[in-house]
Tab-separated table of C-alpha atoms in Angstrom:
chain	number	residue	atom	x	y	z
K	663	MET	CA	95.779	94.630	85.075
K	664	ASN	CA	93.073	92.971	83.010
K	665	ILE	CA	94.792	92.232	79.657
K	666	LEU	CA	91.495	90.995	78.176
K	667	ASN	CA	90.003	94.477	78.608
K	668	LEU	CA	92.927	95.892	76.633
K	669	LEU	CA	92.672	93.449	73.740
K	670	THR	CA	88.881	93.469	73.306
K	671	LYS	CA	86.892	96.485	72.142
K	672	GLU	CA	83.834	95.735	74.290
K	673	LYS	CA	84.358	96.705	77.898
K	674	ARG	CA	82.277	95.869	80.910
K	675	VAL	CA	81.959	98.943	83.110
K	676	ALA	CA	80.706	99.085	86.696
K	677	GLY	CA	78.681	101.849	88.356
K	678	ILE	CA	80.056	103.104	91.687
K	679	GLU	CA	78.376	105.301	94.299
K	680	ILE	CA	80.730	107.014	96.748
K	681	SER	CA	78.959	108.598	99.720
K	682	ASP	CA	80.138	109.906	103.081
K	683	SER	CA	79.258	106.661	104.862
K	684	VAL	CA	78.916	103.928	102.240
K	685	VAL	CA	80.205	102.683	98.889
K	686	ARG	CA	77.793	100.860	96.603
K	687	ILE	CA	78.578	99.118	93.318
K	688	ALA	CA	76.230	97.924	90.573
K	689	PHE	CA	77.550	95.802	87.715
K	690	PHE	CA	75.783	94.026	84.862
K	691	ARG	CA	77.629	90.735	84.419
K	692	PRO	CA	76.860	88.604	81.330
K	693	LYS	CA	75.098	85.346	82.156
K	694	LYS	CA	76.966	82.158	81.445
K	695	LYS	CA	75.514	80.318	78.473
K	696	GLY	CA	73.421	77.294	79.383
K	697	VAL	CA	70.262	75.361	78.606
K	698	HIS	CA	66.958	76.755	79.927
K	699	THR	CA	64.169	74.250	80.562
K	700	THR	CA	61.429	76.883	80.673
K	701	LYS	CA	60.165	79.362	78.107
K	702	GLU	CA	60.243	82.205	80.605
K	703	LYS	CA	62.371	85.068	79.319
K	704	LYS	CA	65.248	85.733	81.688
K	705	PRO	CA	67.617	88.714	81.802
K	706	GLU	CA	70.722	88.256	79.697
K	707	GLU	CA	72.820	89.771	82.492
K	708	ASP	CA	73.154	89.225	86.221
K	709	LEU	CA	72.978	92.383	88.318
K	710	VAL	CA	75.794	92.303	90.866
K	711	LEU	CA	75.174	94.631	93.828
K	712	ILE	CA	77.726	95.395	96.538
K	713	GLU	CA	77.310	97.599	99.606
K	714	GLU	CA	80.141	98.343	102.045
K	715	PRO	CA	80.290	100.986	104.813
K	716	ILE	CA	83.284	103.324	105.029
K	717	ALA	CA	84.763	105.354	107.866
K	718	ALA	CA	82.811	108.501	108.692
K	719	ASN	CA	85.871	110.786	108.554
K	720	ILE	CA	86.894	110.062	104.945
K	721	ILE	CA	84.373	112.386	103.223
K	722	ALA	CA	82.804	115.533	104.679
K	723	ASP	CA	80.446	117.921	102.851
K	724	GLY	CA	81.184	116.100	99.603
K	725	VAL	CA	84.956	116.642	99.890
K	726	VAL	CA	87.542	113.874	100.356
K	727	THR	CA	89.478	114.564	103.562
K	728	ASP	CA	91.809	111.547	103.382
K	729	ILE	CA	92.730	110.457	99.843
K	730	ASN	CA	94.984	107.581	100.931
K	731	LEU	CA	92.395	106.096	103.282
K	732	LEU	CA	89.651	106.354	100.648
K	733	GLY	CA	91.974	104.755	98.075
K	734	LYS	CA	92.804	101.837	100.389
K	735	THR	CA	89.123	101.382	101.271
K	736	LEU	CA	88.039	101.363	97.620
K	737	LYS	CA	90.861	98.966	96.716
K	738	GLY	CA	89.746	96.500	99.390
K	739	ILE	CA	86.118	96.664	98.242
K	740	TRP	CA	87.079	96.400	94.552
K	741	GLU	CA	89.366	93.390	95.034
K	742	LYS	CA	86.770	91.649	97.186
K	743	ALA	CA	84.103	92.161	94.495
K	744	HIS	CA	85.975	90.180	91.767
K	745	LEU	CA	84.081	91.925	88.951
K	746	GLY	CA	86.644	91.171	86.254
K	747	THR	CA	86.883	94.794	85.088
K	748	ASP	CA	88.946	97.876	85.918
K	749	TYR	CA	86.555	100.459	84.417
K	750	ALA	CA	83.825	102.404	86.212
K	751	ILE	CA	81.358	105.272	85.992
K	752	VAL	CA	81.601	106.986	89.381
K	753	ALA	CA	78.858	109.020	91.107
K	754	ILE	CA	79.956	111.334	93.929
K	755	PRO	CA	78.068	113.540	96.432
K	756	ASP	CA	76.490	116.639	94.916
K	757	ASP	CA	77.418	119.060	97.728
K	758	LYS	CA	80.080	120.820	95.619
K	759	ILE	CA	78.476	120.279	92.202
K	760	TYR	CA	76.672	123.196	90.558
K	761	SER	CA	74.095	122.431	87.855
K	762	LYS	CA	71.965	124.758	85.753
K	763	ILE	CA	69.870	124.561	82.576
K	764	PHE	CA	70.461	127.250	79.943
K	765	SER	CA	67.832	127.914	77.267
K	766	PHE	CA	68.492	129.211	73.746
K	767	PRO	CA	66.212	129.751	70.725
K	768	LYS	CA	65.789	126.817	68.360
K	769	SER	CA	67.464	128.884	65.632
K	770	VAL	CA	70.714	128.796	67.630
K	771	ASP	CA	72.278	125.461	66.784
K	772	GLY	CA	75.568	123.775	65.958
K	773	VAL	CA	78.628	126.000	66.290
K	774	ARG	CA	76.482	129.000	67.208
K	775	LEU	CA	74.989	127.051	70.115
K	776	THR	CA	78.461	126.132	71.381
K	777	GLU	CA	79.606	129.756	71.152
K	778	ALA	CA	76.452	130.962	72.909
K	779	MET	CA	77.015	128.439	75.683
K	780	ARG	CA	80.614	129.546	76.195
K	781	LEU	CA	79.488	133.162	76.330
K	782	ALA	CA	76.773	132.318	78.876
K	783	ILE	CA	79.320	130.507	81.033
K	784	SER	CA	81.730	133.442	81.018
K	785	PHE	CA	79.021	135.898	82.145
K	786	GLN	CA	76.599	133.838	84.255
K	787	LEU	CA	78.746	131.266	86.045
K	788	PRO	CA	79.250	132.359	89.683
K	789	MET	CA	82.752	130.822	89.854
K	790	LYS	CA	86.042	131.238	87.985
K	791	THR	CA	86.239	128.725	85.136
K	792	GLU	CA	89.978	128.161	85.676
K	793	ASP	CA	89.173	126.689	89.108
K	794	LEU	CA	86.540	124.296	87.754
K	795	TYR	CA	85.953	121.221	85.675
K	796	LEU	CA	82.772	121.740	83.664
K	797	ASP	CA	80.786	119.931	81.022
K	798	TRP	CA	77.394	120.237	79.400
K	799	GLU	CA	74.943	118.089	77.492
K	800	ARG	CA	71.964	118.843	75.289
K	801	VAL	CA	68.631	118.048	76.952
K	802	GLN	CA	66.287	115.962	74.812
K	803	SER	CA	62.851	117.510	75.243
K	804	GLU	CA	59.793	118.646	73.310
K	805	SER	CA	60.398	122.242	74.318
K	806	HIS	CA	60.429	125.038	71.716
K	807	VAL	CA	63.926	126.059	72.835
K	808	ASN	CA	67.323	124.386	72.943
K	809	GLU	CA	68.085	123.416	76.540
K	810	ILE	CA	71.629	122.753	77.746
K	811	LEU	CA	72.372	121.202	81.146
K	812	LEU	CA	75.642	122.514	82.606
K	813	SER	CA	77.430	120.932	85.574
K	814	THR	CA	80.601	122.152	87.301
K	815	ILE	CA	82.821	121.002	90.162
K	816	PRO	CA	85.918	122.547	91.788
K	817	ARG	CA	89.061	121.031	90.303
K	818	THR	CA	90.508	120.130	93.703
K	819	VAL	CA	87.364	118.211	94.686
K	820	ALA	CA	87.277	116.169	91.467
K	821	GLN	CA	91.032	115.537	91.543
K	822	SER	CA	90.833	114.128	95.092
K	823	TYR	CA	88.252	111.527	94.026
K	824	VAL	CA	90.207	110.616	90.883
K	825	ALA	CA	93.435	110.257	92.895
K	826	ALA	CA	91.744	107.896	95.375
K	827	LEU	CA	90.276	105.835	92.526
K	828	GLU	CA	93.699	105.577	90.875
K	829	LEU	CA	95.179	104.316	94.160
K	830	ALA	CA	92.473	101.640	94.159
K	831	GLY	CA	93.368	100.579	90.607
K	832	ILE	CA	90.018	101.770	89.221
K	833	LYS	CA	90.004	103.434	85.803
K	834	THR	CA	87.423	106.238	85.895
K	835	LEU	CA	85.648	106.811	82.582
K	836	ALA	CA	83.181	109.437	83.836
K	837	LEU	CA	82.494	111.351	87.039
K	838	GLU	CA	78.961	112.562	87.768
K	839	SER	CA	76.725	113.621	90.662
K	840	HIS	CA	74.408	111.376	92.653
K	841	LEU	CA	71.469	113.320	91.227
K	842	ALA	CA	72.473	112.603	87.619
K	843	SER	CA	72.590	108.878	88.391
K	844	ILE	CA	69.273	108.996	90.254
K	845	ALA	CA	67.577	110.738	87.303
K	846	ARG	CA	68.603	107.801	85.108
K	847	ALA	CA	67.275	105.041	87.409
K	848	VAL	CA	64.240	106.453	89.232
K	849	LYS	CA	60.663	105.904	88.073
K	850	LEU	CA	59.017	109.158	86.956
K	851	THR	CA	55.645	110.116	85.547
K	852	PRO	CA	56.136	111.187	81.905
K	853	LYS	CA	55.924	114.938	81.213
K	854	GLU	CA	55.440	115.725	84.913
K	855	THR	CA	57.835	117.261	87.409
K	856	THR	CA	58.635	115.464	90.658
K	857	VAL	CA	60.335	117.223	93.554
K	858	PHE	CA	62.454	114.891	95.693
K	859	SER	CA	64.098	115.511	99.040
K	860	LYS	CA	66.795	113.408	100.653
K	861	LYS	CA	68.473	113.705	104.028
K	862	THR	CA	72.202	113.200	104.476
K	863	PRO	CA	74.502	113.216	107.531
K	864	ASP	CA	75.686	116.666	106.414
K	865	GLY	CA	72.219	118.152	105.823
K	866	ALA	CA	69.650	117.690	103.066
K	867	THR	CA	69.220	118.051	99.304
K	868	ILE	CA	66.120	119.032	97.348
K	869	PHE	CA	65.950	118.506	93.592
K	870	ALA	CA	63.404	118.366	90.775
K	871	LEU	CA	63.328	115.830	87.923
K	872	GLU	CA	61.281	115.814	84.732
K	873	ASP	CA	61.559	113.087	82.089
K	874	GLY	CA	64.952	112.036	83.435
K	875	VAL	CA	66.359	115.585	83.409
K	876	LEU	CA	67.613	117.424	86.495
K	877	ARG	CA	65.681	120.717	86.528
K	878	PHE	CA	66.658	122.112	89.918
K	879	SER	CA	68.835	121.194	92.897
K	880	ARG	CA	69.899	122.779	96.137
K	881	THR	CA	71.967	121.466	99.037
K	882	LEU	CA	71.217	122.545	102.615
K	883	PRO	CA	74.350	121.852	104.714
K	884	LEU	CA	74.143	121.715	108.513
K	885	ARG	CA	76.939	124.254	108.819
K	886	VAL	CA	74.639	126.833	107.180
K	887	ILE	CA	71.232	125.852	108.555
K	888	SER	CA	70.420	124.023	111.794
K	889	GLU	CA	68.913	120.537	111.594
K	890	ASP	CA	65.578	121.548	113.174
K	891	LYS	CA	65.044	124.198	110.476
K	892	ILE	CA	65.748	121.913	107.518
K	893	PRO	CA	62.139	120.572	107.199
K	894	SER	CA	60.653	124.068	107.042
K	895	GLU	CA	63.328	125.201	104.579
K	896	ILE	CA	62.609	122.201	102.351
K	897	LYS	CA	58.900	123.024	102.462
K	898	LYS	CA	59.572	126.632	101.419
K	899	LEU	CA	61.753	125.543	98.517
K	900	LYS	CA	59.165	123.024	97.349
K	901	MET	CA	56.393	125.617	97.425
K	902	ALA	CA	58.495	128.177	95.545
K	903	LEU	CA	59.538	125.644	92.938
K	904	GLU	CA	55.979	124.384	92.513
K	905	THR	CA	54.744	127.946	91.992
K	906	GLN	CA	57.484	128.675	89.438
K	907	LEU	CA	57.080	125.460	87.442
K	908	SER	CA	53.300	125.513	87.506
K	909	ALA	CA	53.276	129.058	86.153
K	910	VAL	CA	55.540	128.131	83.240
K	911	THR	CA	54.496	124.594	82.297
K	912	LYS	CA	50.925	124.471	83.655
K	913	LYS	CA	51.769	121.023	85.000
K	914	ILE	CA	51.218	119.425	88.379
K	915	VAL	CA	54.336	119.185	90.523
K	916	HIS	CA	54.550	116.014	92.602
K	917	GLU	CA	56.417	115.759	95.899
K	918	GLU	CA	58.157	112.642	97.149
K	919	GLU	CA	60.875	111.674	99.600
K	920	LEU	CA	63.718	109.889	97.883
K	921	VAL	CA	63.581	107.000	100.347
K	922	ASN	CA	60.099	106.181	98.990
K	923	ALA	CA	61.067	106.502	95.312
K	924	LYS	CA	60.725	103.507	92.999
K	925	VAL	CA	63.129	102.046	90.474
K	926	ARG	CA	62.160	102.520	86.814
K	927	ASP	CA	60.087	99.695	85.353
K	928	ASP	CA	62.971	98.234	83.285
K	929	TYR	CA	64.768	97.186	86.476
K	930	ALA	CA	62.054	97.177	89.152
K	931	GLY	CA	61.565	93.419	88.793
K	932	ARG	CA	65.204	92.610	89.508
K	933	THR	CA	65.296	90.189	92.421
K	934	GLU	CA	68.855	91.260	93.258
K	935	LEU	CA	67.611	94.658	94.519
K	936	SER	CA	67.248	94.534	98.298
K	937	GLU	CA	64.868	96.786	100.222
K	938	PRO	CA	64.591	99.659	100.268
K	939	LYS	CA	65.244	99.632	96.538
K	940	SER	CA	65.675	103.400	96.536
K	941	LYS	CA	69.135	103.024	98.108
K	942	TRP	CA	70.342	101.419	94.851
K	943	LEU	CA	69.230	104.295	92.605
K	944	VAL	CA	72.667	105.948	92.453
K	945	PRO	CA	74.867	102.918	91.596
K	946	LEU	CA	72.152	101.516	89.322
K	947	GLY	CA	71.935	104.818	87.428
K	948	ALA	CA	75.724	104.837	86.984
K	949	ALA	CA	75.634	101.199	85.797
K	950	ILE	CA	72.888	102.050	83.292
K	951	ARG	CA	75.137	104.760	81.848
K	952	ALA	CA	77.962	102.214	81.749
K	953	LYS	CA	75.906	100.181	79.254
K	954	ILE	CA	76.070	102.993	76.669
K	955	PRO	CA	78.321	101.736	73.827
K	956	GLU	CA	81.771	103.263	73.543
K	957	GLY	CA	81.626	106.253	71.224
K	958	GLU	CA	78.015	107.180	72.031
K	959	ASP	CA	78.298	108.581	75.572
K	960	ASN	CA	77.813	112.362	75.308
K	961	LEU	CA	76.526	112.855	78.861
K	962	VAL	CA	78.067	115.216	81.404
K	963	SER	CA	81.378	114.046	82.872
K	964	LEU	CA	83.129	116.093	85.565
K	965	LEU	CA	86.617	115.088	84.435
K	966	PRO	CA	89.201	117.186	82.562
K	967	VAL	CA	88.419	115.069	79.463
K	968	GLY	CA	85.167	113.671	78.079
K	969	THR	CA	84.082	110.063	78.442
K	970	GLU	CA	85.385	109.046	75.004
K	971	GLU	CA	88.761	110.706	75.643
K	972	ALA	CA	88.871	108.891	79.000
K	973	TYR	CA	88.400	105.577	77.164
K	974	ALA	CA	91.354	106.378	74.876
K	975	TYR	CA	93.549	107.649	77.718
K	976	GLN	CA	92.954	104.594	79.894
K	977	ARG	CA	93.612	102.279	76.938
K	978	ALA	CA	96.911	104.023	76.104
K	979	THR	CA	98.003	104.045	79.754
K	980	THR	CA	97.234	100.355	80.127
K	981	PHE	CA	99.203	99.543	76.963
K	982	ILE	CA	102.266	101.517	78.077
K	983	VAL	CA	102.242	99.880	81.522
K	984	LEU	CA	101.832	96.460	79.907
K	985	MET	CA	104.789	97.034	77.567
K	986	ARG	CA	106.923	98.365	80.403
K	987	ASN	CA	106.189	95.344	82.585
K	988	LEU	CA	106.766	92.990	79.658
K	989	ILE	CA	110.169	94.488	78.883
K	990	ILE	CA	111.157	94.419	82.550
K	991	GLY	CA	110.030	90.796	82.781
K	992	VAL	CA	112.065	89.768	79.722
K	993	SER	CA	115.099	91.626	81.066
K	994	LEU	CA	114.823	89.918	84.438
K	995	PHE	CA	114.474	86.530	82.736
K	996	PHE	CA	117.774	86.925	80.907
K	997	VAL	CA	119.487	88.281	84.012
K	998	VAL	CA	118.351	85.254	86.008
K	999	ALA	CA	119.394	82.941	83.169
K	1000	TYR	CA	122.820	84.572	83.096
K	1001	LEU	CA	123.286	84.278	86.860
K	1002	ALA	CA	122.104	80.671	86.865
K	1003	THR	CA	124.558	79.804	84.097
K	1004	TYR	CA	127.387	81.611	85.853
K	1005	LEU	CA	126.740	79.928	89.203
K	1006	SER	CA	126.415	76.546	87.536
K	1007	MET	CA	129.709	77.087	85.767
K	1008	LEU	CA	131.396	78.229	88.962
K	1009	SER	CA	130.105	75.208	90.851
K	1010	LEU	CA	131.264	72.804	88.157
K	1011	SER	CA	134.649	74.510	87.994
K	1012	GLN	CA	135.175	74.261	91.743
K	1013	ARG	CA	134.174	70.614	91.875
K	1014	ALA	CA	136.401	69.797	88.914
K	1015	SER	CA	139.357	71.574	90.536
K	1016	GLU	CA	138.839	69.652	93.752
K	1017	ARG	CA	138.726	66.329	91.921
K	1018	ILE	CA	141.836	67.166	89.911
K	1019	THR	CA	143.726	68.104	93.079
K	1020	THR	CA	142.609	64.942	94.856
K	1021	LEU	CA	143.297	62.618	91.933
K	1022	SER	CA	146.370	64.347	90.542
K	1023	ALA	CA	148.430	61.185	90.900
K	1024	VAL	CA	145.824	58.976	89.300
K	1025	ALA	CA	145.282	58.478	85.608
K	1026	ILE	CA	142.540	60.684	84.216
K	1027	PRO	CA	139.352	58.622	83.975
K	1028	PRO	CA	136.900	59.003	81.036
K	1029	LYS	CA	134.264	60.672	83.246
K	1030	LEU	CA	136.616	63.532	84.091
K	1031	ALA	CA	137.147	64.177	80.403
K	1032	GLU	CA	133.385	64.395	80.029
K	1033	LYS	CA	133.217	66.929	82.881
K	1034	GLU	CA	135.850	69.070	81.184
K	1035	GLU	CA	133.815	69.014	78.001
K	1036	GLN	CA	130.736	70.112	79.988
K	1037	ILE	CA	132.697	73.026	81.448
K	1038	ARG	CA	133.824	74.137	77.990
K	1039	ASN	CA	130.236	74.003	76.755
K	1040	THR	CA	129.040	75.958	79.790
K	1041	ASN	CA	131.677	78.649	79.184
K	1042	ALA	CA	130.540	78.950	75.580
K	1043	ILE	CA	126.902	79.360	76.693
K	1044	THR	CA	127.905	81.988	79.262
K	1045	GLU	CA	129.836	84.011	76.684
K	1046	THR	CA	126.887	83.852	74.295
K	1047	GLY	CA	124.524	85.095	77.026
K	1048	ALA	CA	126.879	87.954	77.901
K	1049	MET	CA	127.100	89.007	74.234
K	1050	PHE	CA	123.285	88.924	73.963
K	1051	LEU	CA	122.819	91.106	77.038
K	1052	ALA	CA	125.468	93.587	75.852
K	1053	GLN	CA	123.465	94.165	72.645
K	1054	MET	CA	120.075	94.478	74.342
K	1055	PRO	CA	118.684	97.981	74.936
K	1056	VAL	CA	116.628	98.577	78.077
K	1057	TRP	CA	113.479	100.099	76.519
K	1058	SER	CA	111.809	100.372	79.909
K	1059	THR	CA	114.104	103.329	80.700
K	1060	VAL	CA	112.717	105.268	77.701
K	1061	LEU	CA	109.085	104.317	78.363
K	1062	THR	CA	109.339	105.236	82.055
K	1063	GLU	CA	110.829	108.642	81.134
K	1064	LEU	CA	108.019	109.347	78.615
K	1065	LEU	CA	105.312	108.256	81.061
K	1066	ALA	CA	106.724	110.500	83.795
K	1067	ARG	CA	106.873	113.514	81.434
K	1068	THR	CA	103.382	113.179	79.959
K	1069	PRO	CA	101.202	115.759	81.789
K	1070	SER	CA	97.445	115.832	82.247
K	1071	GLY	CA	95.699	116.908	79.063
K	1072	ILE	CA	97.991	114.932	76.732
K	1073	THR	CA	96.661	111.658	75.306
K	1074	VAL	CA	99.235	109.433	73.571
K	1075	SER	CA	97.723	107.085	70.993
K	1076	MET	CA	100.808	105.763	69.149
K	1077	PHE	CA	104.486	105.114	69.986
K	1078	THR	CA	106.910	104.373	67.107
K	1079	ALA	CA	110.573	103.419	67.516
K	1080	PRO	CA	112.208	101.813	64.418
K	1081	ASN	CA	115.545	101.345	66.204
K	1082	ILE	CA	117.484	102.621	69.193
K	1083	ALA	CA	119.580	105.118	67.202
K	1084	GLY	CA	116.815	106.405	64.921
K	1085	ARG	CA	114.041	108.939	65.365
K	1086	ILE	CA	111.326	107.999	67.845
K	1087	SER	CA	107.841	109.470	67.479
K	1088	LEU	CA	104.724	109.901	69.573
K	1089	ALA	CA	101.254	110.671	68.210
K	1090	GLY	CA	98.186	111.747	70.141
K	1091	THR	CA	95.922	114.657	71.061
K	1092	ALA	CA	96.212	117.633	73.410
K	1093	VAL	CA	93.273	119.355	75.110
K	1094	ASN	CA	94.541	122.774	74.006
K	1095	ARG	CA	97.588	124.462	72.479
K	1096	PRO	CA	99.150	125.765	75.761
K	1097	THR	CA	99.153	122.185	77.036
K	1098	LEU	CA	100.811	121.007	73.788
K	1099	ASN	CA	103.486	123.741	73.962
K	1100	ASN	CA	104.134	122.880	77.608
K	1101	TYR	CA	104.488	119.208	76.649
K	1102	LYS	CA	107.196	120.101	74.113
K	1103	LYS	CA	109.092	122.099	76.772
K	1104	ILE	CA	108.854	119.208	79.256
K	1105	LEU	CA	110.328	116.824	76.661
K	1106	GLN	CA	113.125	119.316	75.869
K	1107	ASP	CA	114.066	119.368	79.582
K	1108	SER	CA	114.585	115.598	79.601
K	1109	PRO	CA	118.239	114.558	80.100
K	1110	LEU	CA	117.504	111.406	78.080
K	1111	LEU	CA	115.964	112.984	74.943
K	1112	SER	CA	117.227	115.395	72.284
K	1113	GLY	CA	116.190	116.877	68.957
K	1114	ILE	CA	112.561	117.438	69.966
K	1115	GLU	CA	110.513	118.338	66.863
K	1116	LEU	CA	106.857	119.307	67.089
K	1117	PRO	CA	105.459	120.486	63.710
K	1118	LEU	CA	102.989	123.349	63.956
K	1119	THR	CA	99.863	121.919	62.347
K	1120	ASN	CA	96.123	122.373	62.788
K	1121	LEU	CA	96.665	125.972	63.922
K	1122	GLU	CA	92.953	126.684	63.575
K	1123	GLN	CA	92.076	124.171	66.294
K	1124	GLU	CA	91.876	125.386	69.887
K	1125	ALA	CA	90.988	122.092	71.549
K	1126	ASN	CA	91.575	118.367	71.005
K	1127	ILE	CA	94.643	119.161	68.865
K	1128	PRO	CA	96.270	116.184	67.136
K	1129	PHE	CA	100.064	116.202	67.238
K	1130	ASN	CA	103.084	114.149	66.162
K	1131	VAL	CA	106.296	114.795	68.087
K	1132	SER	CA	109.604	113.153	67.183
K	1133	PHE	CA	112.913	112.977	69.014
K	1134	SER	CA	116.072	110.915	69.371
K	1135	LEU	CA	118.012	109.617	72.335
K	1136	ARG	CA	120.782	111.880	73.611
K	1137	ASP	CA	123.052	108.863	74.132
K	1138	PRO	CA	121.612	105.641	72.642
K	1139	GLY	CA	124.451	103.586	74.082
K	1140	ALA	CA	123.531	104.633	77.632
K	1141	ILE	CA	120.359	102.547	77.692
K	1142	TYR	CA	121.981	99.283	76.712
K	1143	TYR	CA	121.939	96.747	79.498
K	1144	THR	CA	125.684	96.929	80.215
K	1145	GLN	CA	125.509	100.753	80.517
K	1146	ALA	CA	122.158	101.024	82.332
K	1147	HIS	CA	123.253	98.488	84.966
């Protein structure tokens, strides 16, 4: 756990590319301050690039087939990198990611735009929304309509990646597709559309970018189309897309293989980028997003919560784990101190008894009197330690219970406990009201807690609902050290 990341507001975040055969990491590390002898302007950050192959059977068709193996692999790569951060923006294969741009009149804005988008999703999305994680962002363009980019991913697919990242000790702030990262890092001609094609072990992908926006994408898996037919299929898709875009925008559509693509000018001069530079587009694009200040990232994230909520959740989780470990550490310290005192006393007592037995016929020397005084002092210290432990509650029991009963969708931001016998309260936000009601029921089922009170407030809100739940311990005396152990 990086305690510095918890105590400081500014966080350094890495960009990670997870593919079916390789993991790549890009990380902007601040340069150490020093004296420069030349006037040449140098980057204020070092670009750390890491590339490690992974086993071919871990990911297939964009789906994680072995979560534990991927988690162990990522953990080994992450620990070897020594980046000094636990946070990352993660880009995953786009095989199972569906993206589409929706257009609305300029007059539809604000709340009306959100409602129109929800209505469009319910009628036009080809999948059930309850089986998906979805998010959208507003496209910045000079178009005469409002354009919204929607991206979705099956819940099970996203959850498998998140689970593997958690096993590796990586805190995921946002999950996005390879194509979204590429659009952020690749060099494009302004106001012109470029059609890219890339080959993968599982098939091929064709996608169109314009001014950093993903306009079209399609994956051609080998299980659907044979490898020898992929080139002709790509050609057909390119021709159809060129015809469609040219008819609407009257612009020239360029074609380019992704392997020949160039890095945008801001980073093209980086000497850290090895050839071909195009292989670094995905992790570099994720790392560029990682530089967005906390509170300003409104881009698509394929997680159950947005990027800003992920920041808050990871911070709260880190704090709870830190407090739990701290309390356990303090408890162990006093236990060890107690045992050491007891053993020392026992040893002194045994040695004193042996000397008294051996020298029973001899006059008591001054040193023996001193030993007896030491034993009396040791007994007094031992009794004091025992009294201290008897009055010490084991807070880790309460924190562990709360952590285990906090489901996905609940973000805890504040924990208040004035004393062991008083009312304890939690404050935070819930993604929706069913999740909040379910959280109350879970707390009521706890054998450790009682008197659960959840005031019904903010009834008009359907999402991101703030709450304040209070409760007391069913048996406060049960968590004192002498009872808990």
